[in-house]
Coordinates of C-alpha atoms in Angstrom, one line a residue:
M4 CA 15.2 4.3 109.1
R5 CA 12.2 3.0 107.2
V6 CA 9.5 5.7 106.4
V7 CA 6.3 4.6 104.9
N8 CA 4.2 7.0 102.9
P9 CA 0.9 7.5 104.8
A10 CA -1.1 7.6 101.6
P11 CA 0.5 5.1 99.2
P12 CA -0.7 5.0 95.6
P13 CA -3.3 2.3 94.9
T14 CA -2.0 -1.0 93.6
P15 CA -3.4 -2.0 90.2
E16 CA -5.7 -5.0 90.2
P17 CA -4.8 -7.8 89.9
T18 CA -1.5 -7.3 91.8
V19 CA 1.5 -8.1 89.6
A20 CA 5.0 -8.6 90.8
W21 CA 7.5 -6.1 89.6
S22 CA 9.7 -8.8 88.0
E23 CA 6.9 -9.4 85.4
F24 CA 6.9 -5.9 84.1
K25 CA 9.2 -5.1 81.2
Y26 CA 8.4 -1.4 80.5
I27 CA 7.7 1.4 82.9
Q28 CA 6.4 4.7 81.6
V29 CA 6.6 8.0 83.5
T30 CA 3.3 8.0 85.4
N31 CA 1.8 8.8 88.8
E32 CA 0.5 5.2 89.0
V33 CA 3.0 2.7 90.4
K34 CA 2.9 -0.6 88.7
Y35 CA 4.4 -2.4 91.7
S36 CA 3.0 -4.0 94.8
W37 CA 3.2 -1.5 97.6
A38 CA 3.8 -4.2 100.1
S39 CA 6.7 -5.6 98.1
A40 CA 8.0 -2.1 97.7
E41 CA 8.0 -1.7 101.5
A42 CA 10.0 -4.9 101.8
D43 CA 12.5 -4.2 99.1
M44 CA 13.3 -0.5 99.4
E45 CA 14.2 2.1 102.0
V46 CA 12.8 5.6 101.7
S47 CA 14.5 8.4 103.6
G48 CA 12.4 11.6 103.5
P49 CA 11.2 13.4 100.4
I50 CA 12.2 12.7 96.9
R51 CA 15.2 15.0 96.8
S52 CA 16.5 13.4 100.0
D53 CA 15.9 10.0 98.5
I54 CA 18.3 10.8 95.7
E55 CA 21.0 12.0 98.0
E56 CA 20.8 9.3 100.6
F57 CA 19.6 6.3 98.7
S58 CA 22.1 3.4 99.4
I59 CA 21.7 -0.3 99.0
E60 CA 24.5 -2.9 99.0
S61 CA 24.7 -3.8 95.3
R62 CA 28.1 -5.4 94.7
N63 CA 27.1 -9.1 94.7
G64 CA 23.4 -8.9 93.9
L65 CA 21.5 -9.4 90.7
W66 CA 21.5 -6.7 88.1
K67 CA 19.3 -6.1 85.1
L68 CA 20.0 -4.4 81.8
G69 CA 17.6 -2.1 80.1
Y70 CA 17.6 1.2 78.2
A71 CA 16.5 4.7 78.9
P72 CA 15.9 7.7 76.7
A73 CA 19.1 9.7 75.9
N74 CA 17.4 13.0 76.7
Q75 CA 16.6 11.9 80.2
I76 CA 20.0 10.5 80.9
E77 CA 21.7 13.7 79.6
S78 CA 19.4 16.3 81.0
S79 CA 20.7 17.8 84.2
N80 CA 17.1 18.5 85.4
S81 CA 16.0 14.8 85.2
Y82 CA 16.0 12.2 88.0
W83 CA 18.0 9.9 85.8
Y84 CA 20.8 12.5 85.6
Q85 CA 20.8 12.8 89.4
V86 CA 20.9 9.1 90.2
R87 CA 23.1 7.8 87.3
S88 CA 26.2 7.7 89.5
K89 CA 24.7 5.8 92.4
P90 CA 26.3 2.5 93.3
G91 CA 23.4 0.4 91.9
I92 CA 23.1 2.1 88.6
Y93 CA 25.5 2.0 85.6
V94 CA 25.0 3.9 82.4
A95 CA 26.8 1.6 79.9
G96 CA 26.8 3.5 76.6
K97 CA 24.8 5.3 74.0
S98 CA 23.1 3.5 71.1
N99 CA 24.4 3.6 67.6
D100 CA 21.5 6.0 66.6
G101 CA 22.0 8.2 69.7
G102 CA 18.4 7.7 70.9
Y103 CA 19.0 5.9 74.1
Y104 CA 21.5 4.6 76.6
D105 CA 22.1 1.1 77.9
V106 CA 21.5 1.2 81.7
A107 CA 22.3 -1.6 84.1
V108 CA 20.5 -1.5 87.5
F109 CA 20.8 -3.4 90.7
T110 CA 17.4 -5.2 91.0
L111 CA 16.6 -3.7 94.5
Y112 CA 16.8 -0.3 92.9
L113 CA 14.0 -1.1 90.5
P114 CA 11.1 -0.5 93.0
W115 CA 12.5 2.9 93.8
L116 CA 13.0 3.9 90.2
F117 CA 9.6 2.7 89.2
F118 CA 7.9 4.5 92.1
H119 CA 9.5 7.7 91.0
G120 CA 8.5 7.3 87.4
L121 CA 11.9 6.9 85.8
E122 CA 11.5 5.4 82.4
L123 CA 13.4 2.1 81.9
N124 CA 12.7 -0.6 79.3
L125 CA 13.7 -4.0 80.5
D126 CA 12.4 -5.8 77.5
Y127 CA 15.7 -5.4 75.7
N128 CA 18.4 -7.4 74.0
P129 CA 21.5 -5.2 73.5
T130 CA 22.9 -7.7 70.9
T131 CA 19.9 -7.3 68.5
P132 CA 20.2 -4.5 65.9
T133 CA 17.4 -1.9 65.7
E134 CA 15.1 -1.7 62.7
K135 CA 16.6 1.7 61.8
D136 CA 20.1 0.2 61.8
I137 CA 19.0 -2.7 59.7
S138 CA 17.4 -0.4 57.1
V139 CA 20.6 1.6 56.8
H140 CA 23.3 -1.1 57.0
G141 CA 21.5 -4.4 56.2
I142 CA 21.0 -7.2 58.6
W143 CA 24.5 -8.7 58.6
D144 CA 26.4 -5.4 59.1
A145 CA 23.8 -4.1 61.6
T146 CA 24.1 -7.3 63.7
R147 CA 27.9 -7.0 63.6
R148 CA 27.6 -3.3 64.8
A149 CA 25.2 -4.3 67.5
H150 CA 27.6 -7.1 68.7
A151 CA 30.6 -4.8 68.6
R152 CA 28.7 -2.1 70.6
F153 CA 27.5 -4.6 73.2
L154 CA 31.1 -6.0 73.6
L155 CA 32.6 -2.5 74.0
N156 CA 29.9 -1.5 76.6
A157 CA 30.2 -4.9 78.4
V158 CA 34.0 -4.6 78.7
N159 CA 33.8 -1.1 80.0
A160 CA 31.1 -2.1 82.5
I161 CA 33.1 -5.2 83.7
R162 CA 36.3 -3.1 84.1
S163 CA 34.5 -0.3 85.8
G164 CA 34.8 -2.1 89.1
R165 CA 31.3 -1.2 90.0
A166 CA 30.0 -4.5 91.1
R167 CA 30.4 -8.2 90.6
G168 CA 26.7 -8.5 89.9
L169 CA 27.2 -6.1 87.0
E170 CA 29.9 -8.3 85.6
E171 CA 27.7 -11.4 85.9
C172 CA 24.9 -9.6 84.1
C173 CA 27.2 -8.8 81.1
H174 CA 28.5 -12.4 81.0
D175 CA 25.0 -13.8 81.2
I176 CA 23.8 -11.7 78.3
A177 CA 26.9 -12.7 76.3
R178 CA 26.4 -16.5 77.0
S179 CA 22.7 -16.4 76.1
N180 CA 23.5 -14.7 72.7
G181 CA 26.5 -16.8 71.7
L182 CA 29.0 -14.1 72.5
A183 CA 30.7 -15.6 75.5
I184 CA 34.1 -16.2 73.8
P185 CA 34.1 -12.9 71.9
L186 CA 33.5 -11.2 75.2
E187 CA 36.4 -13.0 76.8
R188 CA 38.6 -12.1 73.9
A189 CA 37.5 -8.4 74.1
I190 CA 38.3 -8.4 77.8
L191 CA 41.8 -9.8 77.1
N192 CA 42.4 -7.3 74.3
H193 CA 41.3 -4.4 76.5
D194 CA 43.5 -5.6 79.4
I195 CA 46.6 -5.9 77.1
L196 CA 46.1 -2.6 75.3
E197 CA 45.1 -0.6 78.4
S198 CA 47.8 -2.1 80.6
D199 CA 50.6 -0.1 82.2
P200 CA 53.4 0.8 79.6
Q201 CA 55.9 -1.4 81.5
V202 CA 53.5 -4.3 81.3
R203 CA 53.1 -3.9 77.5
K204 CA 56.8 -3.6 77.1
Q205 CA 57.5 -6.9 79.0
F206 CA 54.5 -8.6 77.3
T207 CA 55.8 -7.8 73.8
R208 CA 59.4 -8.7 74.7
C209 CA 58.1 -12.1 75.9
L210 CA 56.4 -12.6 72.5
V211 CA 59.7 -12.0 70.7
F212 CA 61.6 -14.3 73.0
L213 CA 59.0 -17.0 72.6
G214 CA 59.1 -16.7 68.9
M215 CA 62.9 -16.8 68.7
N216 CA 63.0 -19.9 70.9
L217 CA 61.1 -21.8 68.2
L218 CA 63.7 -21.1 65.5
G219 CA 66.8 -23.1 64.8
S220 CA 68.6 -20.2 63.1
Y221 CA 68.6 -16.5 64.2
D222 CA 69.8 -15.3 60.8
S223 CA 66.8 -16.6 58.9
C224 CA 64.2 -14.3 57.3
P225 CA 61.5 -15.1 59.9
A226 CA 64.0 -14.3 62.7
L227 CA 65.1 -11.0 61.2
E228 CA 61.5 -10.0 60.5
L229 CA 60.5 -10.7 64.1
L230 CA 63.4 -8.8 65.6
A231 CA 62.5 -5.8 63.4
K232 CA 59.0 -5.5 64.9
D233 CA 58.3 -2.8 67.5
E234 CA 55.7 -2.8 70.3
D235 CA 53.0 -1.4 68.0
D236 CA 53.5 -4.1 65.4
L237 CA 53.3 -6.9 68.0
L238 CA 50.2 -5.4 69.6
Q239 CA 48.4 -5.1 66.3
P240 CA 46.7 -8.5 66.5
F241 CA 44.9 -7.4 69.7
R242 CA 43.4 -4.4 67.9
N243 CA 41.6 -6.6 65.3
G244 CA 38.3 -6.4 67.2
H245 CA 36.9 -9.8 68.1
R246 CA 38.6 -12.2 65.7
D247 CA 40.1 -15.4 66.9
L248 CA 43.8 -14.4 67.4
F249 CA 45.1 -17.8 66.2
R250 CA 42.7 -19.1 63.7
A251 CA 44.0 -17.3 60.6
A252 CA 47.6 -18.3 61.4
S253 CA 46.7 -22.0 62.1
E254 CA 44.9 -22.3 58.8
T255 CA 47.9 -21.3 56.7
D256 CA 50.2 -23.7 54.9
A257 CA 53.0 -23.1 57.4
P258 CA 55.1 -26.2 58.1
T259 CA 54.1 -26.1 61.8
K260 CA 51.1 -28.4 62.2
I261 CA 49.2 -28.0 65.5
L262 CA 46.1 -29.6 66.9
P263 CA 42.9 -27.6 67.0
C264 CA 42.0 -26.2 70.4
S265 CA 39.3 -24.1 72.0
E266 CA 39.4 -20.4 71.7
L267 CA 39.1 -20.1 75.5
H268 CA 42.4 -22.2 75.7
N269 CA 44.1 -19.7 73.4
I270 CA 42.8 -16.7 75.4
S271 CA 43.9 -18.4 78.6
L272 CA 47.4 -18.9 77.2
L273 CA 47.7 -15.2 76.4
R274 CA 46.2 -14.3 79.8
C275 CA 48.9 -16.3 81.5
L276 CA 51.6 -14.4 79.5
L277 CA 50.0 -11.1 80.4
E278 CA 49.9 -12.0 84.1
F279 CA 53.6 -13.2 83.9
S280 CA 54.4 -9.8 82.5
G281 CA 52.7 -8.1 85.5
G282 CA 49.3 -7.5 83.9
R283 CA 45.8 -7.9 85.4
V284 CA 44.8 -11.3 86.8
E285 CA 41.5 -12.7 85.5
R286 CA 40.4 -15.9 87.0
R287 CA 37.7 -16.5 84.4
Q288 CA 40.5 -16.9 81.8
H289 CA 42.4 -19.6 83.6
A290 CA 40.9 -22.3 81.5
L291 CA 43.9 -24.0 79.9
D292 CA 43.1 -27.4 78.4
P293 CA 45.3 -29.9 80.4
E294 CA 45.3 -32.4 77.5
Y295 CA 46.6 -29.9 74.8
P296 CA 50.2 -30.7 73.9
I297 CA 52.8 -28.6 75.6
S298 CA 54.8 -28.1 72.3
D299 CA 51.6 -26.9 70.5
N300 CA 51.1 -24.3 73.2
A301 CA 54.5 -22.9 72.4
N302 CA 53.8 -23.1 68.7
L303 CA 50.6 -21.1 69.1
F304 CA 52.7 -18.2 70.4
G305 CA 55.0 -18.6 67.4
L306 CA 52.1 -18.4 65.0
L307 CA 50.9 -15.2 66.6
V308 CA 54.2 -13.5 65.8
G309 CA 54.6 -15.2 62.3
I310 CA 56.9 -18.0 63.3
A311 CA 56.6 -21.6 62.1
S312 CA 58.3 -23.7 64.8
T313 CA 61.4 -25.6 63.8
N314 CA 62.7 -26.0 67.4
R315 CA 61.5 -27.0 70.8
F316 CA 61.1 -24.2 73.3
G317 CA 64.0 -23.9 75.8
S318 CA 66.6 -25.7 73.6
F319 CA 68.6 -22.7 72.5
D320 CA 72.2 -21.5 72.6
S321 CA 72.2 -18.7 75.3
K322 CA 75.0 -16.7 73.7
Q323 CA 73.4 -16.7 70.3
M324 CA 70.0 -15.9 71.7
H325 CA 71.5 -13.0 73.7
S326 CA 73.2 -11.7 70.6
A327 CA 70.0 -11.9 68.6
L328 CA 67.8 -10.2 71.1
S329 CA 70.3 -7.3 71.4
K330 CA 69.3 -6.5 67.8
S331 CA 65.6 -6.4 68.5
E332 CA 63.7 -3.1 68.3
L333 CA 62.3 -3.8 71.7
F334 CA 65.7 -4.0 73.3
A335 CA 67.5 -1.2 71.4
G336 CA 69.3 1.2 73.7
D337 CA 68.2 -0.8 76.8
P338 CA 71.2 -1.1 79.2
D339 CA 69.6 -4.1 80.9
I340 CA 70.2 -6.2 77.8
S341 CA 73.8 -6.7 78.9
T342 CA 72.7 -8.5 82.1
L343 CA 69.8 -10.4 80.6
D344 CA 69.9 -14.1 81.6
T345 CA 68.0 -15.8 78.8
V346 CA 68.3 -19.3 80.4
E347 CA 66.7 -18.0 83.6
W348 CA 64.0 -16.2 81.6
S349 CA 63.3 -19.4 79.7
M350 CA 62.9 -21.3 83.0
Q351 CA 60.6 -18.7 84.5
L352 CA 58.4 -18.8 81.4
M353 CA 58.2 -22.6 81.5
N354 CA 57.3 -22.5 85.2
F355 CA 54.5 -20.1 84.5
L356 CA 53.3 -21.3 81.1
P357 CA 52.7 -24.8 79.8
I358 CA 55.1 -24.4 76.9
G359 CA 58.0 -26.7 77.7
F360 CA 60.2 -28.5 80.2
P361 CA 63.8 -28.2 81.3
E362 CA 66.2 -30.6 79.8
E363 CA 66.0 -34.2 81.2
Y364 CA 62.8 -33.3 83.1
L365 CA 61.7 -36.4 85.0
D366 CA 64.5 -38.2 83.2
L367 CA 62.1 -38.8 80.4
P368 CA 62.5 -38.2 76.6
S369 CA 61.7 -34.6 75.9
Q370 CA 60.2 -35.5 72.5
V371 CA 57.6 -37.5 74.3
I372 CA 56.6 -35.3 77.3
C373 CA 56.5 -32.1 75.2
R374 CA 53.9 -33.7 73.0
L375 CA 51.7 -34.5 76.0
G376 CA 49.4 -32.1 77.8
S377 CA 50.4 -30.6 81.1
G378 CA 47.7 -32.7 82.8
Q379 CA 48.9 -35.8 81.2
V380 CA 52.5 -35.1 82.3
D381 CA 51.1 -34.7 85.8
L382 CA 49.4 -38.2 85.5
V383 CA 52.8 -39.6 84.5
R384 CA 54.4 -38.1 87.5
V385 CA 51.7 -39.5 89.8
H386 CA 52.1 -42.9 88.2
L387 CA 55.8 -42.8 88.9
E388 CA 55.4 -41.7 92.5
Q389 CA 52.7 -44.3 93.1
I390 CA 55.0 -47.2 92.0
Y391 CA 58.0 -45.8 93.8
H392 CA 56.0 -45.4 97.0
Q393 CA 54.9 -49.0 96.8
R394 CA 58.3 -50.3 95.9
P395 CA 61.0 -47.8 97.0
S396 CA 63.8 -50.1 95.7
L397 CA 62.7 -49.3 92.1
R398 CA 63.3 -45.5 92.5
K399 CA 66.1 -44.9 90.0
P400 CA 66.2 -42.3 87.3
E401 CA 66.7 -45.0 84.6
N402 CA 63.4 -46.6 85.7
N403 CA 61.3 -43.5 84.9
V404 CA 61.2 -44.3 81.1
L405 CA 60.2 -47.9 81.9
L406 CA 57.3 -46.7 84.0
L407 CA 56.4 -44.3 81.2
L408 CA 56.0 -47.4 79.0
T409 CA 53.8 -49.1 81.6
W410 CA 51.7 -45.9 81.8
S411 CA 50.9 -46.5 78.1
S412 CA 48.8 -49.5 79.1
I413 CA 46.3 -47.3 81.0
V414 CA 45.9 -44.4 78.5
H415 CA 44.3 -43.9 75.1
G416 CA 43.9 -41.2 72.4
Q417 CA 46.6 -38.6 71.8
P418 CA 49.1 -39.8 74.5
L419 CA 49.0 -43.3 73.1
R420 CA 49.7 -42.0 69.6
V421 CA 52.6 -40.0 70.8
L422 CA 54.1 -43.0 72.6
S423 CA 53.6 -45.2 69.6
E424 CA 55.4 -42.9 67.3
W425 CA 58.3 -42.6 69.8
A426 CA 58.5 -46.4 70.1
S427 CA 58.8 -46.7 66.4
S428 CA 61.6 -44.1 66.3
V429 CA 65.4 -44.7 66.5
D430 CA 65.3 -43.7 70.1
G431 CA 62.6 -46.2 70.8
L432 CA 64.6 -49.0 69.1
K433 CA 67.6 -48.1 71.3
L434 CA 65.5 -48.4 74.4
Y435 CA 64.2 -51.8 73.3
Q436 CA 67.7 -53.1 72.8
Q437 CA 68.7 -51.8 76.2
L438 CA 65.7 -53.6 77.8
V439 CA 66.6 -56.8 76.0
G440 CA 70.1 -56.5 77.4
D441 CA 68.9 -55.8 80.9
L442 CA 66.6 -58.8 80.8
Q443 CA 69.5 -61.0 80.0
N444 CA 71.3 -60.0 83.3
S445 CA 70.7 -61.0 86.8
Q446 CA 68.1 -58.7 88.4
R447 CA 66.1 -58.3 91.6
T448 CA 62.6 -59.7 91.3
E449 CA 61.0 -56.2 91.3
Q450 CA 63.4 -54.9 88.6
L451 CA 62.9 -58.1 86.6
A452 CA 59.1 -57.6 86.7
L453 CA 59.4 -53.9 85.7
T454 CA 61.7 -54.7 82.8
L455 CA 59.4 -57.5 81.5
A456 CA 56.3 -55.2 81.8
A457 CA 58.1 -52.4 80.0
L458 CA 59.1 -54.7 77.1
L459 CA 55.6 -56.0 76.8
C460 CA 54.2 -52.4 76.8
Y461 CA 56.8 -51.4 74.2
E462 CA 55.7 -54.2 71.9
R463 CA 52.1 -53.2 72.3
L464 CA 53.0 -49.7 71.1
L465 CA 54.3 -50.9 67.8
P466 CA 51.9 -51.2 64.9
Y467 CA 50.8 -54.7 63.8
T468 CA 52.3 -55.9 60.5
S469 CA 51.2 -58.6 58.0
N470 CA 54.1 -60.8 59.2
D471 CA 53.1 -60.9 62.8
T472 CA 52.2 -64.3 64.2
A473 CA 51.1 -65.7 67.5
Q474 CA 52.5 -69.2 67.4
P475 CA 55.8 -70.5 68.8
L476 CA 58.5 -70.5 66.2
K477 CA 61.3 -72.4 68.0
G478 CA 59.2 -75.1 69.6
S479 CA 58.0 -73.1 72.6
Y480 CA 57.6 -69.5 73.8
L481 CA 60.5 -69.9 76.2
A482 CA 62.8 -71.1 73.4
D483 CA 61.6 -68.1 71.4
L484 CA 62.5 -65.8 74.3
D485 CA 66.0 -67.2 74.3
F486 CA 66.3 -66.3 70.6
L487 CA 65.0 -62.8 71.2
L488 CA 67.3 -62.2 74.1
N489 CA 70.2 -63.3 72.0
G490 CA 69.6 -60.6 69.4
Q491 CA 67.4 -62.3 66.9
L492 CA 64.1 -60.8 65.7
L493 CA 61.0 -63.0 65.6
S494 CA 57.7 -62.2 64.1
N495 CA 55.9 -63.4 67.3
R496 CA 57.8 -61.4 69.8
R497 CA 54.6 -59.5 71.0
M498 CA 53.1 -62.9 71.9
V499 CA 56.3 -64.2 73.4
F500 CA 56.4 -61.3 75.9
E501 CA 52.7 -61.7 76.6
R502 CA 53.1 -65.4 77.4
M503 CA 56.2 -64.6 79.5
G504 CA 54.2 -62.0 81.4
F505 CA 51.5 -64.5 82.3
S506 CA 54.1 -67.0 83.3
F507 CA 55.9 -64.5 85.6
L508 CA 52.5 -63.6 87.1
R509 CA 51.9 -67.2 88.0
V510 CA 55.3 -67.3 89.7
L511 CA 54.8 -64.1 91.6
D512 CA 51.5 -65.4 92.9
T513 CA 53.4 -68.2 94.7
F514 CA 55.2 -65.7 96.9
G515 CA 51.9 -64.7 98.6
D516 CA 51.5 -61.0 99.4
E517 CA 55.2 -60.1 99.1
Y518 CA 54.9 -59.0 95.5
E519 CA 51.3 -57.9 95.4
D520 CA 52.2 -54.5 93.9
L521 CA 54.3 -56.1 91.2
I522 CA 51.5 -58.5 90.3
Q523 CA 49.2 -55.4 89.9
L524 CA 51.8 -53.7 87.7
L525 CA 52.4 -56.7 85.5
A526 CA 48.7 -57.6 85.3
V527 CA 47.8 -54.1 84.1
S528 CA 50.6 -54.2 81.5
V529 CA 49.5 -57.6 80.2
D530 CA 45.9 -56.4 80.2
K531 CA 44.4 -59.6 78.9
K532 CA 42.5 -62.6 80.2
A533 CA 44.9 -65.4 81.0
P534 CA 45.0 -67.9 78.1
L535 CA 44.7 -71.6 78.5
L536 CA 47.9 -73.3 79.5
E537 CA 50.0 -75.0 76.8
R538 CA 52.2 -78.1 77.3
F539 CA 55.4 -76.1 77.8
D540 CA 54.1 -73.3 80.0
G541 CA 55.2 -75.2 83.1
F542 CA 58.8 -75.0 81.9
S543 CA 58.4 -71.2 81.4
D544 CA 57.2 -71.0 85.0
Q545 CA 60.3 -72.9 86.2
Y546 CA 62.5 -70.5 84.3
W547 CA 60.9 -67.4 85.9
A548 CA 60.9 -69.1 89.3
R549 CA 64.7 -69.6 89.0
R550 CA 65.2 -66.0 88.0
A551 CA 63.0 -64.6 90.8
R552 CA 64.1 -67.0 93.5
D553 CA 67.8 -67.4 92.8
R554 CA 68.3 -64.1 90.8
L555 CA 69.9 -66.0 87.9
A556 CA 70.8 -64.4 84.7
H557 CA 68.9 -65.6 81.6
S558 CA 71.6 -67.9 80.3
R559 CA 72.0 -69.8 83.6
A560 CA 68.3 -70.0 84.3
Y561 CA 67.6 -71.2 80.7
E562 CA 70.4 -73.7 80.5
G563 CA 69.5 -75.2 83.9
G564 CA 65.8 -75.0 83.2
A565 CA 63.1 -77.0 81.7
L566 CA 63.9 -76.8 78.0
I567 CA 67.0 -77.5 76.0
L568 CA 67.3 -77.1 72.2
I569 CA 69.8 -79.4 70.5
K570 CA 70.8 -79.6 66.9
T571 CA 69.9 -82.9 65.3
S572 CA 69.5 -84.3 61.9
A573 CA 66.2 -85.9 62.9
A574 CA 64.6 -82.5 63.8
S575 CA 62.1 -80.6 61.8
S576 CA 63.3 -77.5 60.0
M577 CA 62.9 -74.2 61.9
D578 CA 62.5 -70.8 60.2
D579 CA 66.1 -69.7 61.0
G580 CA 67.4 -72.3 58.5
Q581 CA 68.9 -74.5 61.2
E582 CA 67.6 -77.9 62.4
W583 CA 66.6 -77.9 66.0
S584 CA 64.7 -80.3 68.3
L585 CA 63.1 -79.6 71.7
I586 CA 64.1 -81.6 74.7
A587 CA 61.8 -81.5 77.7
F588 CA 62.6 -83.0 81.1
D589 CA 61.2 -82.8 84.6
D590 CA 62.9 -80.4 87.1
D591 CA 63.9 -83.2 89.4
L592 CA 65.8 -84.9 86.7
E593 CA 68.2 -82.0 86.2
G594 CA 71.8 -83.1 86.7
S595 CA 70.8 -86.5 88.0
G596 CA 72.2 -88.5 85.0
R597 CA 68.7 -89.9 84.4
W598 CA 67.1 -90.0 81.0
G599 CA 65.0 -87.1 79.6
T600 CA 62.3 -87.3 77.0
F601 CA 62.9 -86.1 73.5
E602 CA 59.8 -84.3 72.2
G603 CA 58.9 -83.9 68.6
A604 CA 61.8 -85.6 66.8
G605 CA 60.2 -87.3 63.8
E606 CA 57.3 -89.7 63.6
G607 CA 58.6 -92.4 65.9
G608 CA 57.7 -90.6 69.1
G609 CA 60.2 -90.2 72.0
T610 CA 63.9 -90.8 71.9
R611 CA 65.9 -91.1 75.1
I612 CA 69.0 -89.0 75.6
N613 CA 71.5 -89.1 78.5
M614 CA 71.6 -85.8 80.3
V615 CA 75.0 -86.2 81.9

């Protein structure tokens, strides 16, 4: 029921909205528009009845933070003392000098408080030190004390469960004063240290297990030191106030080198582990960077417990790991250690945290995908599914790595660097040799296109060298391809595969819409404007047409194709030390016994040679 005082106090002239007032002194004059007060507040009887029955929905509304004198908050005879526990009022904490309390108030309570003369100063920044504190401690230490006090009060307010609006008020103040990340870190520390004992036990056990996973030897000094730590030792970093938990570790000279990342990403990693251990869920701290490398996420946990990674998470001997954990202070005397399944534990952690993948995940090299971010691995998976959806006949485990290579043509930055380093490794060279062997064999058109696209993308991943050239070395790019597929290395092989890619694109285009998806795949892999045709490009097109149309192996398509290399004393010297000449003939002359044309044999022009 709304009761209006029959004789309201006069409104000061000019009328000023309550939101413009910063300070309200105890007085009989109400510095607030009476009409606005009628609209914003409900009065139920006399003042004493107001205190008992005053109730406004405050959970999701706007809150304001101010301060009130300590003697009024603490005196049992004051109105402040009587209303301090109301849903729309939260007394946050006492100032460092003991003179006042921080008080957060739901904004719709303000008219009522002001009308009843309760003193509240809204012109207030809780992160700014008082003059008294500065004179005693100096500006730097006083500021640090003010920040620490605000963070402590803010965490207590947020975890009070009073209202979402109160939480937003604290976060807004932190953001506007450069304390957003310290507040998130303080919330995390609070939730870890104040969590249920069973949660803390599981959390610290997970830290030990994560650290041990990153070691190749469980008898090393770092391993023994980690196993000797108890729960209190492992929780110590979370008692260090508001320091970045990972910064000090990542700046050491430890052999583990990790990429820099945001503090919110670090906080989110630890929040994920806390939630995995049964701790409080905090949606604000689900802000993992999807581009941050998976392996570096695991290494961050290692640094937190003093471990420099020498091993990939998940690649451990289960018996040795079980034996090592049984010696840990955290597992001492626990009968459950005998039934602990470390492999299952590892799988559960990888499903919950972006720290690793099971062996042969997506049938891709672990040394590649573990150095990508979780979001980037998702993009790889989408790329695979898109291609397989368009061309189901390509869906084979061995094609996943080929599609990973084609994915490299549409990415940049860290993923491209990871793929380039892998292409230059021994494993990358083995894949190249496998692709060359596959390209020699008879293949379906779609598999042939994918293999050629993968080879081209592989070549693009390798760094340029001073010996690289773009010109044909054996008379034509098709002849160069023959040399490459027969195991010889040429300095123009990048250009050879590019020219073959363009040639195959021209052939696929003649099939109409049948291979539209393959044309797209190959075009993206080539990723260049088509060059001007050269005099032997038509022969390359005939070669790829035979391979696509008749599914011929390389040797048959090449021998029956448009170009033949013969050894002749009249030929110019090639860079393999042999003397070769290039024979070109029209496709309709093949096997007919008619004469071909001898191109490039000396200065006299053409020489005729019988083809039968």
